[in-house]
Amino acid sequence: MRTTERQLREGKPTIDDMRHDLAEQEAMNMGFGDIVGLLKDGFEGLDNMPDIEIRDEWNNLFGKE
């Protein structure tokens, strides 16, 4: 099993940490077809999402800080 940066982190995550955690989680769940779809269709990067949406999504996936 792969160890994530989130698992190694000490203390509360920053918004940038949360963005990385969300991207890392998505990457671990992606298959080849997902990657092809992203290359064909593109995507909106997490850096373009408002901080509040990042925090809410992070809390939904990983629990409250």
mmCIF file of N, CA and C in Angstrom:
data_model
loop_
_atom_site.group_PDB
_atom_site.id
_atom_site.type_symbol
_atom_site.label_atom_id
_atom_site.label_comp_id
_atom_site.label_asym_id
_atom_site.label_seq_id
_atom_site.Cartn_x
_atom_site.Cartn_y
_atom_site.Cartn_z
ATOM 1 N N MET A 1 0.837 -1.176 0.000
ATOM 2 C CA MET A 1 0.000 0.000 0.000
ATOM 3 C C MET A 1 0.880 1.236 0.000
ATOM 4 N N ARG A 2 0.493 2.218 -0.765
ATOM 5 C CA ARG A 2 1.254 3.444 -0.903
ATOM 6 C C ARG A 2 0.992 4.370 0.270
ATOM 7 N N THR A 3 2.041 5.004 0.783
ATOM 8 C CA THR A 3 1.899 6.001 1.840
ATOM 9 C C THR A 3 1.749 7.367 1.193
ATOM 10 N N THR A 4 0.739 8.119 1.606
ATOM 11 C CA THR A 4 0.500 9.435 1.024
ATOM 12 C C THR A 4 1.163 10.521 1.865
ATOM 13 N N GLU A 5 1.312 11.689 1.247
ATOM 14 C CA GLU A 5 1.862 12.827 1.986
ATOM 15 C C GLU A 5 0.946 13.201 3.155
ATOM 16 N N ARG A 6 -0.360 13.036 2.965
ATOM 17 C CA ARG A 6 -1.314 13.339 4.031
ATOM 18 C C ARG A 6 -1.045 12.482 5.255
ATOM 19 N N GLN A 7 -0.728 11.214 5.049
ATOM 20 C CA GLN A 7 -0.464 10.305 6.161
ATOM 21 C C GLN A 7 0.825 10.658 6.905
ATOM 22 N N LEU A 8 1.755 11.263 6.215
ATOM 23 C CA LEU A 8 3.034 11.621 6.819
ATOM 24 C C LEU A 8 3.042 13.013 7.455
ATOM 25 N N ARG A 9 2.048 13.816 7.126
ATOM 26 C CA ARG A 9 2.002 15.203 7.572
ATOM 27 C C ARG A 9 1.730 15.301 9.063
ATOM 28 N N GLU A 10 2.405 16.243 9.678
ATOM 29 C CA GLU A 10 2.143 16.556 11.083
ATOM 30 C C GLU A 10 1.481 17.927 11.136
ATOM 31 N N GLY A 11 0.486 18.071 11.966
ATOM 32 C CA GLY A 11 -0.204 19.347 12.101
ATOM 33 C C GLY A 11 -1.319 19.504 11.083
ATOM 34 N N LYS A 12 -1.965 20.666 11.151
ATOM 35 C CA LYS A 12 -3.095 20.952 10.265
ATOM 36 C C LYS A 12 -2.611 21.231 8.848
ATOM 37 N N PRO A 13 -3.358 20.755 7.861
ATOM 38 C CA PRO A 13 -2.970 21.011 6.476
ATOM 39 C C PRO A 13 -3.324 22.429 6.047
ATOM 40 N N THR A 14 -2.505 22.986 5.169
ATOM 41 C CA THR A 14 -2.826 24.268 4.542
ATOM 42 C C THR A 14 -3.765 23.990 3.370
ATOM 43 N N ILE A 15 -4.309 25.030 2.775
ATOM 44 C CA ILE A 15 -5.156 24.858 1.596
ATOM 45 C C ILE A 15 -4.351 24.204 0.474
ATOM 46 N N ASP A 16 -3.092 24.600 0.299
ATOM 47 C CA ASP A 16 -2.259 23.964 -0.726
ATOM 48 C C ASP A 16 -2.041 22.491 -0.417
ATOM 49 N N ASP A 17 -1.866 22.144 0.864
ATOM 50 C CA ASP A 17 -1.766 20.734 1.256
ATOM 51 C C ASP A 17 -3.043 19.995 0.889
ATOM 52 N N MET A 18 -4.188 20.626 1.149
ATOM 53 C CA MET A 18 -5.472 20.005 0.841
ATOM 54 C C MET A 18 -5.615 19.773 -0.654
ATOM 55 N N ARG A 19 -5.197 20.756 -1.455
ATOM 56 C CA ARG A 19 -5.248 20.595 -2.913
ATOM 57 C C ARG A 19 -4.415 19.381 -3.333
ATOM 58 N N HIS A 20 -3.230 19.271 -2.771
ATOM 59 C CA HIS A 20 -2.355 18.144 -3.104
ATOM 60 C C HIS A 20 -2.992 16.820 -2.671
ATOM 61 N N ASP A 21 -3.564 16.782 -1.473
ATOM 62 C CA ASP A 21 -4.209 15.566 -0.976
ATOM 63 C C ASP A 21 -5.337 15.125 -1.896
ATOM 64 N N LEU A 22 -6.154 16.086 -2.334
ATOM 65 C CA LEU A 22 -7.268 15.757 -3.227
ATOM 66 C C LEU A 22 -6.760 15.237 -4.567
ATOM 67 N N ALA A 23 -5.724 15.880 -5.100
ATOM 68 C CA ALA A 23 -5.159 15.430 -6.375
ATOM 69 C C ALA A 23 -4.547 14.042 -6.240
ATOM 70 N N GLU A 24 -3.846 13.812 -5.147
ATOM 71 C CA GLU A 24 -3.221 12.520 -4.913
ATOM 72 C C GLU A 24 -4.282 11.419 -4.795
ATOM 73 N N GLN A 25 -5.361 11.705 -4.088
ATOM 74 C CA GLN A 25 -6.455 10.738 -3.930
ATOM 75 C C GLN A 25 -7.073 10.399 -5.283
ATOM 76 N N GLU A 26 -7.336 11.419 -6.096
ATOM 77 C CA GLU A 26 -7.907 11.182 -7.425
ATOM 78 C C GLU A 26 -6.956 10.372 -8.292
ATOM 79 N N ALA A 27 -5.666 10.713 -8.246
ATOM 80 C CA ALA A 27 -4.685 10.009 -9.069
ATOM 81 C C ALA A 27 -4.629 8.528 -8.708
ATOM 82 N N MET A 28 -4.733 8.208 -7.427
ATOM 83 C CA MET A 28 -4.674 6.814 -7.001
ATOM 84 C C MET A 28 -5.897 6.030 -7.462
ATOM 85 N N ASN A 29 -7.004 6.721 -7.711
ATOM 86 C CA ASN A 29 -8.237 6.046 -8.115
ATOM 87 C C ASN A 29 -8.453 6.052 -9.622
ATOM 88 N N MET A 30 -7.533 6.647 -10.382
ATOM 89 C CA MET A 30 -7.708 6.763 -11.828
ATOM 90 C C MET A 30 -7.219 5.514 -12.553
ATOM 91 N N GLY A 31 -7.939 5.183 -13.577
ATOM 92 C CA GLY A 31 -7.520 4.118 -14.475
ATOM 93 C C GLY A 31 -7.039 4.712 -15.787
ATOM 94 N N PHE A 32 -6.596 3.856 -16.666
ATOM 95 C CA PHE A 32 -6.085 4.294 -17.958
ATOM 96 C C PHE A 32 -7.141 5.085 -18.734
ATOM 97 N N GLY A 33 -8.372 4.605 -18.732
ATOM 98 C CA GLY A 33 -9.450 5.287 -19.453
ATOM 99 C C GLY A 33 -9.696 6.694 -18.924
ATOM 100 N N ASP A 34 -9.568 6.862 -17.603
ATOM 101 C CA ASP A 34 -9.729 8.183 -17.005
ATOM 102 C C ASP A 34 -8.647 9.145 -17.495
ATOM 103 N N ILE A 35 -7.425 8.637 -17.571
ATOM 104 C CA ILE A 35 -6.311 9.470 -18.021
ATOM 105 C C ILE A 35 -6.493 9.862 -19.486
ATOM 106 N N VAL A 36 -6.907 8.929 -20.317
ATOM 107 C CA VAL A 36 -7.165 9.231 -21.719
ATOM 108 C C VAL A 36 -8.261 10.289 -21.828
ATOM 109 N N GLY A 37 -9.314 10.150 -21.050
ATOM 110 C CA GLY A 37 -10.395 11.133 -21.061
ATOM 111 C C GLY A 37 -9.913 12.516 -20.680
ATOM 112 N N LEU A 38 -9.072 12.608 -19.679
ATOM 113 C CA LEU A 38 -8.530 13.908 -19.284
ATOM 114 C C LEU A 38 -7.660 14.508 -20.377
ATOM 115 N N LEU A 39 -6.851 13.683 -21.015
ATOM 116 C CA LEU A 39 -5.996 14.185 -22.082
ATOM 117 C C LEU A 39 -6.816 14.661 -23.283
ATOM 118 N N LYS A 40 -7.929 13.983 -23.543
ATOM 119 C CA LYS A 40 -8.791 14.377 -24.666
ATOM 120 C C LYS A 40 -9.651 15.578 -24.331
ATOM 121 N N ASP A 41 -10.278 15.555 -23.172
ATOM 122 C CA ASP A 41 -11.299 16.539 -22.843
ATOM 123 C C ASP A 41 -10.812 17.659 -21.937
ATOM 124 N N GLY A 42 -9.694 17.465 -21.268
ATOM 125 C CA GLY A 42 -9.193 18.466 -20.333
ATOM 126 C C GLY A 42 -9.911 18.388 -18.998
ATOM 127 N N PHE A 43 -9.550 19.307 -18.127
ATOM 128 C CA PHE A 43 -10.151 19.342 -16.796
ATOM 129 C C PHE A 43 -9.893 20.711 -16.176
ATOM 130 N N GLU A 44 -10.626 21.027 -15.138
ATOM 131 C CA GLU A 44 -10.367 22.246 -14.375
ATOM 132 C C GLU A 44 -9.498 21.851 -13.194
ATOM 133 N N GLY A 45 -8.331 22.435 -13.129
ATOM 134 C CA GLY A 45 -7.380 22.090 -12.081
ATOM 135 C C GLY A 45 -7.830 22.576 -10.708
ATOM 136 N N LEU A 46 -7.355 21.901 -9.685
ATOM 137 C CA LEU A 46 -7.705 22.257 -8.311
ATOM 138 C C LEU A 46 -7.193 23.641 -7.931
ATOM 139 N N ASP A 47 -6.130 24.111 -8.597
ATOM 140 C CA ASP A 47 -5.633 25.460 -8.320
ATOM 141 C C ASP A 47 -6.636 26.530 -8.723
ATOM 142 N N ASN A 48 -7.587 26.174 -9.584
ATOM 143 C CA ASN A 48 -8.593 27.133 -10.044
ATOM 144 C C ASN A 48 -9.864 27.121 -9.208
ATOM 145 N N MET A 49 -9.952 26.207 -8.250
ATOM 146 C CA MET A 49 -11.134 26.122 -7.393
ATOM 147 C C MET A 49 -10.981 27.051 -6.195
ATOM 148 N N PRO A 50 -12.078 27.665 -5.746
ATOM 149 C CA PRO A 50 -12.018 28.524 -4.552
ATOM 150 C C PRO A 50 -11.587 27.729 -3.310
ATOM 151 N N ASP A 51 -10.884 28.392 -2.420
ATOM 152 C CA ASP A 51 -10.383 27.752 -1.200
ATOM 153 C C ASP A 51 -11.489 27.067 -0.407
ATOM 154 N N ILE A 52 -12.653 27.684 -0.300
ATOM 155 C CA ILE A 52 -13.739 27.120 0.499
ATOM 156 C C ILE A 52 -14.205 25.783 -0.093
ATOM 157 N N GLU A 53 -14.236 25.678 -1.427
ATOM 158 C CA GLU A 53 -14.624 24.415 -2.054
ATOM 159 C C GLU A 53 -13.577 23.339 -1.810
ATOM 160 N N ILE A 54 -12.306 23.730 -1.820
ATOM 161 C CA ILE A 54 -11.227 22.785 -1.528
ATOM 162 C C ILE A 54 -11.364 22.272 -0.101
ATOM 163 N N ARG A 55 -11.569 23.190 0.841
ATOM 164 C CA ARG A 55 -11.696 22.809 2.252
ATOM 165 C C ARG A 55 -12.893 21.887 2.448
ATOM 166 N N ASP A 56 -14.024 22.219 1.833
ATOM 167 C CA ASP A 56 -15.223 21.389 1.978
ATOM 168 C C ASP A 56 -15.011 19.989 1.401
ATOM 169 N N GLU A 57 -14.425 19.917 0.230
ATOM 170 C CA GLU A 57 -14.184 18.616 -0.400
ATOM 171 C C GLU A 57 -13.193 17.794 0.414
ATOM 172 N N TRP A 58 -12.142 18.441 0.915
ATOM 173 C CA TRP A 58 -11.140 17.747 1.727
ATOM 174 C C TRP A 58 -11.794 17.176 2.985
ATOM 175 N N ASN A 59 -12.619 18.001 3.642
ATOM 176 C CA ASN A 59 -13.311 17.537 4.845
ATOM 177 C C ASN A 59 -14.263 16.394 4.549
ATOM 178 N N ASN A 60 -14.926 16.436 3.387
ATOM 179 C CA ASN A 60 -15.819 15.337 3.007
ATOM 180 C C ASN A 60 -15.065 14.036 2.804
ATOM 181 N N LEU A 61 -13.877 14.117 2.231
ATOM 182 C CA LEU A 61 -13.094 12.906 1.952
ATOM 183 C C LEU A 61 -12.303 12.410 3.162
ATOM 184 N N PHE A 62 -11.698 13.311 3.894
ATOM 185 C CA PHE A 62 -10.744 12.912 4.920
ATOM 186 C C PHE A 62 -11.187 13.234 6.350
ATOM 187 N N GLY A 63 -12.333 13.865 6.519
ATOM 188 C CA GLY A 63 -12.814 14.200 7.853
ATOM 189 C C GLY A 63 -12.382 15.573 8.298
ATOM 190 N N LYS A 64 -12.962 16.000 9.369
ATOM 191 C CA LYS A 64 -12.636 17.323 9.917
ATOM 192 C C LYS A 64 -11.200 17.355 10.383
ATOM 193 N N GLU A 65 -10.634 18.552 10.344
ATOM 194 C CA GLU A 65 -9.236 18.725 10.770
ATOM 195 C C GLU A 65 -9.099 18.539 12.255
#
